[in-house]
XYZ file of C-alpha atoms in Angstrom:
454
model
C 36.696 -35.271 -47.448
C 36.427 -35.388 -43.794
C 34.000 -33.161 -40.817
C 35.951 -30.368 -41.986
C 37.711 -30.297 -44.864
C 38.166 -26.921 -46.638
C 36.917 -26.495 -49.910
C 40.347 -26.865 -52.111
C 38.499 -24.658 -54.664
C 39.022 -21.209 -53.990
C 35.491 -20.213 -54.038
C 33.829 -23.499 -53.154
C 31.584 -21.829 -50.369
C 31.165 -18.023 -51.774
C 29.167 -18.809 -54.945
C 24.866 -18.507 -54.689
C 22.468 -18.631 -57.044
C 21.615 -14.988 -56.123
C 24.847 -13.843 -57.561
C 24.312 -12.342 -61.470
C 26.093 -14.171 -64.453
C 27.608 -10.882 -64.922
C 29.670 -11.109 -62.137
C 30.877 -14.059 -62.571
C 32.943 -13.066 -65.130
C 35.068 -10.496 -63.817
C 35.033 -11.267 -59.946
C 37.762 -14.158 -59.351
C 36.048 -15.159 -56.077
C 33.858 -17.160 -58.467
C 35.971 -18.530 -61.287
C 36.384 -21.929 -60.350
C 33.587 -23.532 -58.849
C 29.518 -22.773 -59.742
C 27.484 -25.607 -58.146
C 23.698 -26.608 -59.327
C 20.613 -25.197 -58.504
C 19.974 -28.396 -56.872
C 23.145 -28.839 -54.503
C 22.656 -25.519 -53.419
C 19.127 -26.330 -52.089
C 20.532 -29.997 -50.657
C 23.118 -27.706 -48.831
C 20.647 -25.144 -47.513
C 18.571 -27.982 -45.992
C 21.005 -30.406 -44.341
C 23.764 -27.917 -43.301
C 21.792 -24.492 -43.241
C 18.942 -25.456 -41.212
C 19.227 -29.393 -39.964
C 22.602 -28.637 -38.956
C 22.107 -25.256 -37.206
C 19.091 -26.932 -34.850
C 21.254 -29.758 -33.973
C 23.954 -27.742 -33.128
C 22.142 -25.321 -30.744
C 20.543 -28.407 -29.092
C 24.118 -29.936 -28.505
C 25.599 -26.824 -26.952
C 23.240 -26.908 -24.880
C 23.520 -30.108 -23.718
C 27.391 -30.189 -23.726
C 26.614 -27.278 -21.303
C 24.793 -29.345 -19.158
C 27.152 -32.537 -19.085
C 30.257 -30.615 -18.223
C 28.026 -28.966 -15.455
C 27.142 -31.948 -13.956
C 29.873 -33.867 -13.984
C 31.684 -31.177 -12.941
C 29.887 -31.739 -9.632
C 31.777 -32.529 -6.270
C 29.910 -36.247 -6.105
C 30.444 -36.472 -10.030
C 34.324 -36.551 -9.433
C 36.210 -39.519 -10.486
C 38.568 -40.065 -13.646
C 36.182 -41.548 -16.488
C 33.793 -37.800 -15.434
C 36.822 -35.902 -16.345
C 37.441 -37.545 -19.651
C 33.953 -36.970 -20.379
C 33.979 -33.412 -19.766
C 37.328 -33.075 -21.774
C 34.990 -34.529 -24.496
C 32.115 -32.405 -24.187
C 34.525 -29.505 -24.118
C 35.838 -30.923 -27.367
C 32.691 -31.676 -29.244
C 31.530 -28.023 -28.532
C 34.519 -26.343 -30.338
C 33.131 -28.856 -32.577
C 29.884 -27.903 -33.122
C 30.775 -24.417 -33.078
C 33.329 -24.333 -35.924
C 30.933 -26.765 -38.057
C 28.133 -24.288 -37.606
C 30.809 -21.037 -38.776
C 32.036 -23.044 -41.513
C 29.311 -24.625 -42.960
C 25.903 -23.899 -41.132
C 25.868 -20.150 -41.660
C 27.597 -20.103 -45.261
C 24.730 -22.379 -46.147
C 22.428 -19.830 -46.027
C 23.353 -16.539 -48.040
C 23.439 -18.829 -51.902
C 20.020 -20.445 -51.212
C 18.239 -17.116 -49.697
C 20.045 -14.240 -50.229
C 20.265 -12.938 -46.257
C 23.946 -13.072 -44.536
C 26.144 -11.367 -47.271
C 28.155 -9.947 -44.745
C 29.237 -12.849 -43.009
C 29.260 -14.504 -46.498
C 31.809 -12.275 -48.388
C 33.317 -10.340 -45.116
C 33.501 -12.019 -41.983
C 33.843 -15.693 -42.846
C 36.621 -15.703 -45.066
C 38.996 -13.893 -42.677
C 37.720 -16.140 -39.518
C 38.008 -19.529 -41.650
C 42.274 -19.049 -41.126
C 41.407 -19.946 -37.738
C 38.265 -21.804 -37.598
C 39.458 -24.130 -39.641
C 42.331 -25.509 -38.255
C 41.006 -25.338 -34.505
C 37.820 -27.770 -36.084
C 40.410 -30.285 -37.017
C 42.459 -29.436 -33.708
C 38.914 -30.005 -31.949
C 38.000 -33.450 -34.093
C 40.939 -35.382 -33.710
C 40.545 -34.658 -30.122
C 37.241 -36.052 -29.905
C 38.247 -38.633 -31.819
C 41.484 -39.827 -28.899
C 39.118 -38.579 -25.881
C 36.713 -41.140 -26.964
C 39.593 -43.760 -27.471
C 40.871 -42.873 -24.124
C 37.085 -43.582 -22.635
C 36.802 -46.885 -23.821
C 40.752 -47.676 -22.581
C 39.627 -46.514 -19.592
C 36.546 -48.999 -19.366
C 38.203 -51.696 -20.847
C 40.866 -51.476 -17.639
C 37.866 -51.172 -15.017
C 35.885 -53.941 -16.405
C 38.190 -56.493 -17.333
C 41.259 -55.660 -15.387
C 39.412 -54.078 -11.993
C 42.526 -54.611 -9.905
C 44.646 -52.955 -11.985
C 42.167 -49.379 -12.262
C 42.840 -48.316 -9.012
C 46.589 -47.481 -10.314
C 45.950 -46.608 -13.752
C 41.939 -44.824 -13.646
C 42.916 -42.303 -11.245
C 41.695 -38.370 -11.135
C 45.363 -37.160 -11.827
C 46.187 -39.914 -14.776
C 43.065 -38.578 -16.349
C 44.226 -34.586 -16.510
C 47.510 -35.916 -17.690
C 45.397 -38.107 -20.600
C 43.492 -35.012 -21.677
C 46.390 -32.515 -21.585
C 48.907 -35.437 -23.631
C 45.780 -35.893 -26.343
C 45.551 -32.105 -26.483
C 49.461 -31.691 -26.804
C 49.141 -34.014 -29.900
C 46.186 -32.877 -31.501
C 47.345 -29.412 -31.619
C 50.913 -30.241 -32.872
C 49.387 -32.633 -35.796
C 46.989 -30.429 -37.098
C 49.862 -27.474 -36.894
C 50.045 -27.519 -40.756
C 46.668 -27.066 -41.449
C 47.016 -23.129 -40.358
C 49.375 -23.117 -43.524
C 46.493 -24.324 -46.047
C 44.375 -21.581 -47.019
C 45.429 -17.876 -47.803
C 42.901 -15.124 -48.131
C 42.018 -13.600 -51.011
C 39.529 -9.972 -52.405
C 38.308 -9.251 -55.752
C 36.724 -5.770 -56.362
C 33.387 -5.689 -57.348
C 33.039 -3.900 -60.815
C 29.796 -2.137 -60.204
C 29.794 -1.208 -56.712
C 33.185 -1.004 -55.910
C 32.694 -3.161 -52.327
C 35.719 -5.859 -51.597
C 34.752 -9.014 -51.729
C 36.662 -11.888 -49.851
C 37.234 -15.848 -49.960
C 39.907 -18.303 -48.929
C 42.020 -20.356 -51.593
C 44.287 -23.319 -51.202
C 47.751 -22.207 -50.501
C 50.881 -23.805 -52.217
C 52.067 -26.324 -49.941
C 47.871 -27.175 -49.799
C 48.156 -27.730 -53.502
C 50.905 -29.871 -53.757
C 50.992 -33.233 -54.930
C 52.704 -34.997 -52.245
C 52.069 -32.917 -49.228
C 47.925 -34.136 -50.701
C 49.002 -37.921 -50.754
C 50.777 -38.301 -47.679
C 49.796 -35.647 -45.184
C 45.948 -35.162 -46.352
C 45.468 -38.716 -47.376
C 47.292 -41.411 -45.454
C 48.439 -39.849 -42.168
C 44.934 -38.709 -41.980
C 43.228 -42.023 -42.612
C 45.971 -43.830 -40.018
C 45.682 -41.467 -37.504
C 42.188 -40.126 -37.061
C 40.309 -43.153 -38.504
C 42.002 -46.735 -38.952
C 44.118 -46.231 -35.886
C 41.588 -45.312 -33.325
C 38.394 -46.786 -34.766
C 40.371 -49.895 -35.243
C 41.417 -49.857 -31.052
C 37.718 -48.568 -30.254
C 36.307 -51.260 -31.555
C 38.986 -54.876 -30.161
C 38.610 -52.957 -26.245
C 34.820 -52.449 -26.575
C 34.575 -55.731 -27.905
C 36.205 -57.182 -25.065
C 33.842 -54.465 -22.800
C 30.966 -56.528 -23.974
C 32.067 -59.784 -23.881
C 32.820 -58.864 -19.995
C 29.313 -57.724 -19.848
C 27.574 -60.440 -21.670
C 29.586 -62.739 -19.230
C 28.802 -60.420 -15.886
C 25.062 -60.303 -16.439
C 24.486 -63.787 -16.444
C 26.201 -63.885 -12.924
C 24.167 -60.234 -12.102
C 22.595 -62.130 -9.003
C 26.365 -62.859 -7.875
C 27.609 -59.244 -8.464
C 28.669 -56.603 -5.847
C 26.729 -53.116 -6.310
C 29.983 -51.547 -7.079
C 30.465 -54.279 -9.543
C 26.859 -53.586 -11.103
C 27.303 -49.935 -11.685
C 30.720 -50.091 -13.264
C 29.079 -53.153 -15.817
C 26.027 -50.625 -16.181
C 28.928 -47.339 -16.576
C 30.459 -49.561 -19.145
C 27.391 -50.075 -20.934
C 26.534 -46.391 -21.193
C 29.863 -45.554 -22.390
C 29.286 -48.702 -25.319
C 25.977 -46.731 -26.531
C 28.405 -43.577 -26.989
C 31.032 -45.724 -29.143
C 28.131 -46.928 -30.992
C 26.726 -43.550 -32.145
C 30.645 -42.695 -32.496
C 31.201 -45.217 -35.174
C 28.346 -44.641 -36.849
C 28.121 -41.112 -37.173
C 31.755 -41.129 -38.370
C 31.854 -44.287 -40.955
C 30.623 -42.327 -43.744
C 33.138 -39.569 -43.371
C 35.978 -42.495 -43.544
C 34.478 -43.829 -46.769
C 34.606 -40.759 -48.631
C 38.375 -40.394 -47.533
C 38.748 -43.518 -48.702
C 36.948 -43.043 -52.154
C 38.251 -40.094 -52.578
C 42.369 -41.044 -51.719
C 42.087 -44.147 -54.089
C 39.569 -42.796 -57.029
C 40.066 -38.889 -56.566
C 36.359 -38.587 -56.389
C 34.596 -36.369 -54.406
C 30.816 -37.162 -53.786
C 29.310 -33.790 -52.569
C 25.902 -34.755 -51.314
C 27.844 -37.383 -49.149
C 30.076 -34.795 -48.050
C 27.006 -32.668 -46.748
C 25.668 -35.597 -44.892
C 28.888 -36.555 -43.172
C 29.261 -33.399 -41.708
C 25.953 -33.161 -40.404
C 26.424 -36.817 -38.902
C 29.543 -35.446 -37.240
C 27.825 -32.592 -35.749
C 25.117 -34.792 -34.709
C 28.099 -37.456 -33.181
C 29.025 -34.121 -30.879
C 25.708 -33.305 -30.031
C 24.274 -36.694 -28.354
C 26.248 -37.694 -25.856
C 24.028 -35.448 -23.162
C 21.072 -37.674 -24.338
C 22.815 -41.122 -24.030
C 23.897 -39.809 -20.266
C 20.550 -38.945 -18.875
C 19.232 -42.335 -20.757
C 21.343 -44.891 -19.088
C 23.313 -42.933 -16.566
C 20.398 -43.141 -13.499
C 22.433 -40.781 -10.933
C 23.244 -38.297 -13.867
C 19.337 -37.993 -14.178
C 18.587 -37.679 -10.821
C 21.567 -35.202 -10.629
C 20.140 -33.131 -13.752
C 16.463 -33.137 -12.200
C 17.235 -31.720 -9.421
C 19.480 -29.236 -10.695
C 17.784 -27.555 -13.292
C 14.209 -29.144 -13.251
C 12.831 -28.890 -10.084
C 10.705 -25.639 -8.864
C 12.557 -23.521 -7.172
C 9.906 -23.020 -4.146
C 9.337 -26.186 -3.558
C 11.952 -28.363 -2.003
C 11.579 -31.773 0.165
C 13.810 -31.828 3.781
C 15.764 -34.249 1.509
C 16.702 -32.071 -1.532
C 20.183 -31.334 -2.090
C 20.744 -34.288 -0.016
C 22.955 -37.217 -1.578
C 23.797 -39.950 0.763
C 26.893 -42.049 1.018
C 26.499 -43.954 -1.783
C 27.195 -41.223 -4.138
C 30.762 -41.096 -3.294
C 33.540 -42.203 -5.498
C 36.533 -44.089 -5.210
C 37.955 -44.283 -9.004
C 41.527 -44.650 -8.081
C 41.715 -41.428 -6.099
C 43.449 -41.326 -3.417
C 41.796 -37.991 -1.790
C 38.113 -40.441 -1.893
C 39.517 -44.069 -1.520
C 37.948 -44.119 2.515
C 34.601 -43.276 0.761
C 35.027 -47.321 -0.950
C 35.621 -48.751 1.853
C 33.189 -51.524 3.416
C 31.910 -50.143 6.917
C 29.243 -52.125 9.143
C 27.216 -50.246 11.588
C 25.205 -51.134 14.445
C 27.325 -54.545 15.100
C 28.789 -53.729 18.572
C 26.369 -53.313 21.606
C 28.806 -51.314 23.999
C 26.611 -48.114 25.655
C 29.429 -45.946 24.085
C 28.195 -47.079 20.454
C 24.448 -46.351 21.453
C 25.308 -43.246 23.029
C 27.454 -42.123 19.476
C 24.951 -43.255 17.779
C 22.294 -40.991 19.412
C 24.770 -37.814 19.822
C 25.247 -38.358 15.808
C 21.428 -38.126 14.706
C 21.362 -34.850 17.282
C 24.456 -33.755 15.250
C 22.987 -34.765 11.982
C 18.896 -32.911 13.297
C 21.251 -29.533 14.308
C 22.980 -29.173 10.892
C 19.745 -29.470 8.935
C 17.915 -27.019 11.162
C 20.221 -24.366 11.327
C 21.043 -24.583 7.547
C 19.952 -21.383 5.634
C 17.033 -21.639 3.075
C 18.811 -22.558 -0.313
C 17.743 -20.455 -3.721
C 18.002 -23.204 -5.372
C 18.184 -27.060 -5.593
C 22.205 -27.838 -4.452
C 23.988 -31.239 -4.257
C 25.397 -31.993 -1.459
C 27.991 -34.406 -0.587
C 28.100 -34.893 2.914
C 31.710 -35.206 4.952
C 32.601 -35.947 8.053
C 34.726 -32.465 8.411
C 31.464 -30.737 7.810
C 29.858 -31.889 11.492
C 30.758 -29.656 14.310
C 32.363 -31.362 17.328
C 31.280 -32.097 20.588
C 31.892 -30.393 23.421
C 32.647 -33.496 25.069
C 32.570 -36.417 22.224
C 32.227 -40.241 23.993
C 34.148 -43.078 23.003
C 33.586 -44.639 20.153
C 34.389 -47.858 19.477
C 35.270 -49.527 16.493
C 32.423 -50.690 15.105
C 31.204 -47.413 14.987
C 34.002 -45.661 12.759
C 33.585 -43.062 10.761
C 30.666 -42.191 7.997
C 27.565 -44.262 10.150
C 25.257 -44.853 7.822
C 22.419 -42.526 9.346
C 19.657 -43.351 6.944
C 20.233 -47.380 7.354
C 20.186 -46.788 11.331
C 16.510 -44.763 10.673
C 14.974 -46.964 8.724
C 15.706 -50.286 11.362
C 18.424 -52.023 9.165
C 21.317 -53.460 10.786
C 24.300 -53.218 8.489
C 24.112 -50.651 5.912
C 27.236 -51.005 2.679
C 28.807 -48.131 1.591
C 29.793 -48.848 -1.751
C 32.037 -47.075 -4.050
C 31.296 -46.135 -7.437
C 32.860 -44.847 -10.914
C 30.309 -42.173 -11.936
C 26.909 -42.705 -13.074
């Protein structure tokens, strides 16, 4: 069936070829199902070893996505959907690997019969319904994502109300609300079982379908089609009209690119990113739809397709790190220089990120930061003077900063700068945030733009 979906047999994932016949026969464990020589192998392969690799390499980058955008410069409302989604596809990965990456392993080779037969089947009451808790999460966080986009691209005016830092928490705690109060029933599915082993006398445990997971109707309407509305036709069928309309707005914005504002060209190139991870979304997730379908309407389960949807799942969770650093230029930069760069050696620059790293999604607490400021424009002796008194204020903070261990962002505010004993007038023209580097380098007029992430 789905990423997910518990074996209905009660010892779908405790039989292995290592097992004797004898066994078989008096432990109940293994009654019902006895898969081929060659399945077992097929499992081993995709789930027990493909699987496992791609899920250590996604929780690893998950880790360094929600680190990152988790970053003062980072902060904006589309970053905190994305780490709500990284958080997401981890519990992902994590219950795909207990459920089926490790049980892959003891009926193909023989090692892990503890875990197998002991620890597994008394975790699984839990595992499995935070997986499905944890997938149809993914599966609204990613909807929510490409609403998001769909409002900043097409209807900009309108994002500065609705994409907002706040809005976002309340989107991710609403989806969470939901996910956790659909999937409720699935904590009522399995039961536990033991069976005694007749020779050595050792209790052996699996998981079998409970009642209410058994019956007919509770299969058709709960299983089937509230499963197929909700978690597949619903969303994929809103993911893909608002990223439609995303690229048409891009298509249409790129052959005007010479025309558009640089706050305009990151949110097209944002929205572009973010169409890459709806992509791998759809495709990673098809097949798992198909064999709901197939299996709701001809009661036929294809196992070898059921292996490879999971691990397509797991891979879904596990890429979204790679599309980031990819097409998301600041999230590069930001990941060099955090976890990349030598330690010992650091430019006067590093952990320096000017101006136009600030953010202005709809926040109220960074809206100043997206505002249009000319410098240089007035020729008053008051400007010159703040001028000067600035890039003494601006020399003193760097000097008398203490050695950093380590490469650190940081976002420079005006409330950092100490005062003057004695600050001149400043007029106008001259308001706050100058843009010091523009003023070094000769330019007359340096933009602060604002921007939505990467």
């Amino acid at each position: 069936m789905q990423i997910l979906e518990f074996p209905t047999k009660p010892a779908q994932i405790l039989a292995g070829k290592s097992t004797p016949k004898s066994v078989l026969t008096v432990v109940s464990c293994y009654d019902d199902y006895l898969p081929n020589e060659l399945l077992v192998e097929f499992e081993f392969w995709i789930s027990g070893v493909v699987m496992n690799i791609v899920a250590l390499i996604g929780i690893l980058g998950n880790i360094f996505s929600m680190v990152i955008l988790s970053r003062p410069q980072m902060r904006s409302s589309i970053n905190y959907l994305l780490i709500g989604l990284a958080r997401c596809d981890t519990v992902l990965i994590l219950t795909s690997v207990l459920i089926f990456g490790l049980c892959a392993i003891y009926p193909h080779t023989g090692y892990l019969y503890y875990y197998h037969y002991q620890i597994f089947p008394k975790i699984s009451l839990v595992v499995y319904p935070l997986a499905m808790i944890a997938q149809t999460a993914s599966v609204y966080l990613t909807l929510t994502v490409t609403l998001e986009r769909y409002v900043a691209v097409c209807h900009p005016l309108r994002a500065r109300a609705l994409c907002t830092y706040g809005r976002a928490r309340l989107y991710v705690v609403g989806i969470l609300v939901f996910s956790i109060l659909y999937n409720l029933p699935r904590f009522w599915e399995v039961t536990l079982i033991s069976s005694t082993h007749p020779d050595t006398g050792l209790t052996i445990y699996c998981v079998k379908a409970s009642d209410m997971r058994t019956n007919e109707t509770y299969i058709k309407v709960y299983i089937h089609w509230l499963y197929m509305i909700f978690v597949y036709f619903l969303p994929f069928s809103l993911i893909s009209f608002f990223n439609l309309m995303i690229y048409r707005q891009v298509r249409r914005a790129n052959k005007e690119r010479q025309r558009l504002s640089r706050s305009e060209k990151r949110e097209i190139g944002l929205a572009t990113m973010l169409i890459c991870v709806v992509i791998v979304f759809l495709l990673c997730n098809l097949p798992a739809m198909m064999i709901n379908i197939v299996e709701a309407f001809y009661s036929v389960i294809i196992e070898y397709m059921v292996k490879v949807s999971n691990l397509l799942v797991t891979i879904n969770s596990s890429v979204n790190f790679f599309i980031y650093v990819i097409f998301g230029e600041k999230f590069k930069r930001i990941f060099l220089l955090l976890f990349c760069k030598p330690r010992g050696r650091q430019s006067p620059d590093d952990g320096l990120i000017h101006d136009d790293s600030s953010f202005s999604n709809g926040d109220a607490s960074n809206r100043n930061s997206g505002r249009f400021q000319r410098v240089g424009t007035t020729r008053s002796t008051s400007t010159k003077l703040s001028n000067c008194s600035m890039r003494t204020i601006r020399t003193t903070v760097r000097s008398t900063r203490a050695p950093s261990p380590g490469p650190i962002v940081y976002y420079p505010a005006r409330e950092t700068l100490p005062r003057l004993a004695q600050p001149p007038t400043i007029t106008r023209s001259s308001s706050m945030f100058p843009d010091w580097g523009a003023r070094e380098n000769g330019t007359n007029g340096g933009i602060m733009m604002a921007s939505s992430g990467f």
